Amino acid sequence: MDQLARDLALELRYRGDVASDSAVTEIRDAPRPWLTFEFTLYEFLPVAFIYDRGRGGFSVDYGGRRVSLLKLRDDHFDNGRVIVKKAVDDVLAAARLRIPDKFLESRDGHVGEVVER
């Protein structure tokens, strides 16, 4: 779980200023693998990534309630390991759909583009 947390943090950092305030809020390897990694996307959406025993996803965190942003599917995994680049690509695209264009334009001068490596 430590490696997955590091990979997520590095991938988000590599994308420039799309994510901030990242923190691992819960992590364990036994008795079952679990990771909760929280961050803010585009200075707008509070997001939580949760991984639990081979399943995972991203949710918008509204305090006492989380709303699904992206559930990881089979194409997000390779031999049981999360393909972090693909997961981050997909969550950034899903997040941009939920953020008003006016906000994105004022923030970075363009709409609908996802920074990729």
mmCIF file of C-alpha atoms in Angstrom:
data_model
loop_
_atom_site.group_PDB
_atom_site.id
_atom_site.type_symbol
_atom_site.label_atom_id
_atom_site.label_comp_id
_atom_site.label_asym_id
_atom_site.label_seq_id
_atom_site.Cartn_x
_atom_site.Cartn_y
_atom_site.Cartn_z
ATOM 1 C CA MET A 1 0.000 0.000 0.000
ATOM 2 C CA ASP A 2 2.922 2.331 0.642
ATOM 3 C CA GLN A 3 4.018 1.995 -2.987
ATOM 4 C CA LEU A 4 0.521 2.698 -4.320
ATOM 5 C CA ALA A 5 0.302 5.827 -2.149
ATOM 6 C CA ARG A 6 3.716 7.023 -3.391
ATOM 7 C CA ASP A 7 2.797 6.298 -7.019
ATOM 8 C CA LEU A 8 -0.448 8.294 -6.708
ATOM 9 C CA ALA A 9 1.322 11.229 -5.064
ATOM 10 C CA LEU A 10 4.064 11.272 -7.707
ATOM 11 C CA GLU A 11 1.642 10.973 -10.632
ATOM 12 C CA LEU A 12 -0.485 13.837 -9.314
ATOM 13 C CA ARG A 13 2.614 15.960 -8.670
ATOM 14 C CA TYR A 14 3.859 15.231 -12.188
ATOM 15 C CA ARG A 15 0.637 16.738 -13.604
ATOM 16 C CA GLY A 16 1.549 20.202 -12.337
ATOM 17 C CA ASP A 17 -0.857 22.144 -10.171
ATOM 18 C CA VAL A 18 -3.979 20.004 -10.756
ATOM 19 C CA ALA A 19 -3.841 18.520 -7.240
ATOM 20 C CA SER A 20 -3.055 19.975 -3.853
ATOM 21 C CA ASP A 21 -3.390 19.161 -0.154
ATOM 22 C CA SER A 22 -2.679 15.456 -0.678
ATOM 23 C CA ALA A 23 -2.447 13.169 2.332
ATOM 24 C CA VAL A 24 -2.647 9.512 3.198
ATOM 25 C CA THR A 25 -5.366 9.338 5.837
ATOM 26 C CA GLU A 26 -5.444 5.566 6.327
ATOM 27 C CA ILE A 27 -3.140 2.776 5.224
ATOM 28 C CA ARG A 28 -2.681 -0.858 6.169
ATOM 29 C CA ASP A 29 -1.410 -4.058 4.600
ATOM 30 C CA ALA A 30 -2.901 -6.620 6.991
ATOM 31 C CA PRO A 31 -5.261 -8.222 7.687
ATOM 32 C CA ARG A 32 -6.556 -6.761 4.408
ATOM 33 C CA PRO A 33 -4.955 -4.136 2.148
ATOM 34 C CA TRP A 34 -6.543 -0.715 2.556
ATOM 35 C CA LEU A 35 -5.560 2.777 1.442
ATOM 36 C CA THR A 36 -7.343 6.106 1.759
ATOM 37 C CA PHE A 37 -5.562 8.929 -0.058
ATOM 38 C CA GLU A 38 -7.182 12.370 -0.073
ATOM 39 C CA PHE A 39 -6.424 15.447 -2.183
ATOM 40 C CA THR A 40 -8.037 18.477 -3.821
ATOM 41 C CA LEU A 41 -8.384 18.660 -7.613
ATOM 42 C CA TYR A 42 -8.221 21.988 -9.437
ATOM 43 C CA GLU A 43 -8.573 23.849 -6.114
ATOM 44 C CA PHE A 44 -12.245 22.885 -6.341
ATOM 45 C CA LEU A 45 -13.072 19.219 -5.649
ATOM 46 C CA PRO A 46 -12.087 17.402 -2.450
ATOM 47 C CA VAL A 47 -11.339 13.855 -3.632
ATOM 48 C CA ALA A 48 -10.699 10.606 -1.796
ATOM 49 C CA PHE A 49 -9.108 7.545 -3.384
ATOM 50 C CA ILE A 50 -10.018 4.349 -1.563
ATOM 51 C CA TYR A 51 -8.457 0.960 -2.267
ATOM 52 C CA ASP A 52 -9.836 -2.102 -0.505
ATOM 53 C CA ARG A 53 -8.761 -5.671 -1.271
ATOM 54 C CA GLY A 54 -8.279 -5.291 -5.010
ATOM 55 C CA ARG A 55 -11.083 -2.808 -5.633
ATOM 56 C CA GLY A 56 -10.886 0.933 -5.625
ATOM 57 C CA GLY A 57 -12.132 4.227 -6.830
ATOM 58 C CA PHE A 58 -12.207 7.987 -6.496
ATOM 59 C CA SER A 59 -15.010 9.920 -4.806
ATOM 60 C CA VAL A 60 -15.837 13.556 -4.218
ATOM 61 C CA ASP A 61 -15.753 13.989 -0.455
ATOM 62 C CA TYR A 62 -18.529 16.193 0.919
ATOM 63 C CA GLY A 63 -17.652 15.604 4.564
ATOM 64 C CA GLY A 64 -20.065 13.008 5.845
ATOM 65 C CA ARG A 65 -20.916 11.822 2.339
ATOM 66 C CA ARG A 66 -18.848 10.676 -0.627
ATOM 67 C CA VAL A 67 -20.138 10.672 -4.214
ATOM 68 C CA SER A 68 -18.460 8.365 -6.725
ATOM 69 C CA LEU A 69 -16.283 10.081 -9.311
ATOM 70 C CA LEU A 70 -14.608 7.025 -10.856
ATOM 71 C CA LYS A 71 -14.699 3.331 -10.000
ATOM 72 C CA LEU A 72 -11.629 1.420 -11.084
ATOM 73 C CA ARG A 73 -12.427 -1.167 -13.747
ATOM 74 C CA ASP A 74 -10.472 -4.112 -15.114
ATOM 75 C CA ASP A 75 -8.604 -1.832 -17.541
ATOM 76 C CA HIS A 76 -7.192 0.088 -14.544
ATOM 77 C CA PHE A 77 -5.334 -3.017 -13.346
ATOM 78 C CA ASP A 78 -2.379 -5.046 -14.596
ATOM 79 C CA ASN A 79 -1.876 -8.358 -12.814
ATOM 80 C CA GLY A 80 -3.713 -7.039 -9.762
ATOM 81 C CA ARG A 81 -1.750 -3.768 -9.572
ATOM 82 C CA VAL A 82 -3.347 -0.399 -10.204
ATOM 83 C CA ILE A 83 -2.180 1.301 -13.406
ATOM 84 C CA VAL A 84 -1.802 4.675 -11.713
ATOM 85 C CA LYS A 85 -1.276 6.759 -14.861
ATOM 86 C CA LYS A 86 -4.524 5.499 -16.427
ATOM 87 C CA ALA A 87 -6.457 5.920 -13.173
ATOM 88 C CA VAL A 88 -5.235 9.520 -12.807
ATOM 89 C CA ASP A 89 -5.969 10.284 -16.490
ATOM 90 C CA ASP A 90 -9.518 9.026 -16.068
ATOM 91 C CA VAL A 91 -10.212 10.744 -12.745
ATOM 92 C CA LEU A 92 -8.945 14.086 -14.083
ATOM 93 C CA ALA A 93 -11.265 13.784 -17.078
ATOM 94 C CA ALA A 94 -14.207 12.864 -14.825
ATOM 95 C CA ALA A 95 -13.439 15.739 -12.436
ATOM 96 C CA ARG A 96 -13.305 18.334 -15.224
ATOM 97 C CA LEU A 97 -16.839 17.330 -16.228
ATOM 98 C CA ARG A 98 -18.071 18.315 -12.758
ATOM 99 C CA ILE A 99 -16.307 21.664 -12.541
ATOM 100 C CA PRO A 100 -17.963 24.699 -14.176
ATOM 101 C CA ASP A 101 -16.195 25.826 -17.362
ATOM 102 C CA LYS A 102 -16.164 29.398 -16.074
ATOM 103 C CA PHE A 103 -14.075 28.310 -13.082
ATOM 104 C CA LEU A 104 -11.654 26.291 -15.209
ATOM 105 C CA GLU A 105 -11.218 29.141 -17.704
ATOM 106 C CA SER A 106 -10.406 31.628 -14.956
ATOM 107 C CA ARG A 107 -8.017 29.175 -13.341
ATOM 108 C CA ASP A 108 -5.945 27.964 -16.255
ATOM 109 C CA GLY A 109 -7.119 29.727 -19.401
ATOM 110 C CA HIS A 110 -8.507 26.689 -21.184
ATOM 111 C CA VAL A 111 -11.326 24.199 -20.866
ATOM 112 C CA GLY A 112 -11.564 20.470 -21.469
ATOM 113 C CA GLU A 113 -7.874 19.665 -21.644
ATOM 114 C CA VAL A 114 -6.194 17.163 -19.380
ATOM 115 C CA VAL A 115 -2.457 17.490 -18.838
ATOM 116 C CA GLU A 116 -0.816 14.241 -19.876
ATOM 117 C CA ARG A 117 2.721 13.069 -19.985
#
